[in-house]
Phi, psi and omega in degrees: 000313182298317179297321178294321176296319178298314179297318178300316179297315179301316184286336191236350186221158168258124184208157178250334179224162184214131173214157175246117179279123179238182189295344179284347181268123183287312179196160177239136182281163175305145175066018178304311182301316180295319179299312181294316179299318178297318179300314179297320184295336180272352182225076179301145180102346176289132175252335186203134169266131187232157173287338180203099189282354184290154170290137182261125177244180181302332180289344180268069184294349180284351183251082188302311183299316180293320180293329174294323178297326180298335177292344180259020184309314183296325177296319184277339188307314180300322178291315180302318181291344180276358178244146176303126179058025185300324180297331181272005180248004179260117016227152175246156179219151172211148173283121190310315182295344178259008185270129175226132181254153168280156178300320180296319178296321178299313180300316181290324177296312181300316179298316180300314179296327180285323193254337188272112182293323177299316179296318178300317178297314181300317182296332176285333186260335188297148176250007180296129173255166189054047185304327181296335183272346182241308187291314180300308180296324178297317179293322177300317177296316179300324181287357174095009179273155177277139173248123182231164180294131177296129184282355183278162179277121181241031179302327182250024175247092185220154181275128176055046177239134178267145179235153179260169174298324178299319177300316181295315179298318178300314181293321180294334180279350180287000000 
């Protein structure tokens, strides 16, 4: 779905950044798009804003989806080796609602998925779930883009957390 949205955006719009707003996001403030676009324009080379830009290794047991991906290292290894320093870029993770891509990273991701035979094979074999949270950031890193911490406040962007009207009012008052 995300790749189809990316392709649709490429084919139909002029844009500098791309995100998919999903149900985990409680609300977005006014001028969010302008703020994010301005942030990207001041830092060329950014491919992705992430909830956690660090490379995830076996020692990071708090990242279940990413640690599951590490079990597929041998499946991914041929693709990783085809990129400069690729072995050292596996694996990255981001919480999907805090993820924002640059337009250039989107173009390169879509092209990679269309043209790379190794990636197509891996996608048929992988058991990684929440692929958008592991595969996209990892590929953005492989493509040579910088992954940095999203500068926005994500205190209320959490998975399976209920919020009260008081929580919403509190956040709106910030």
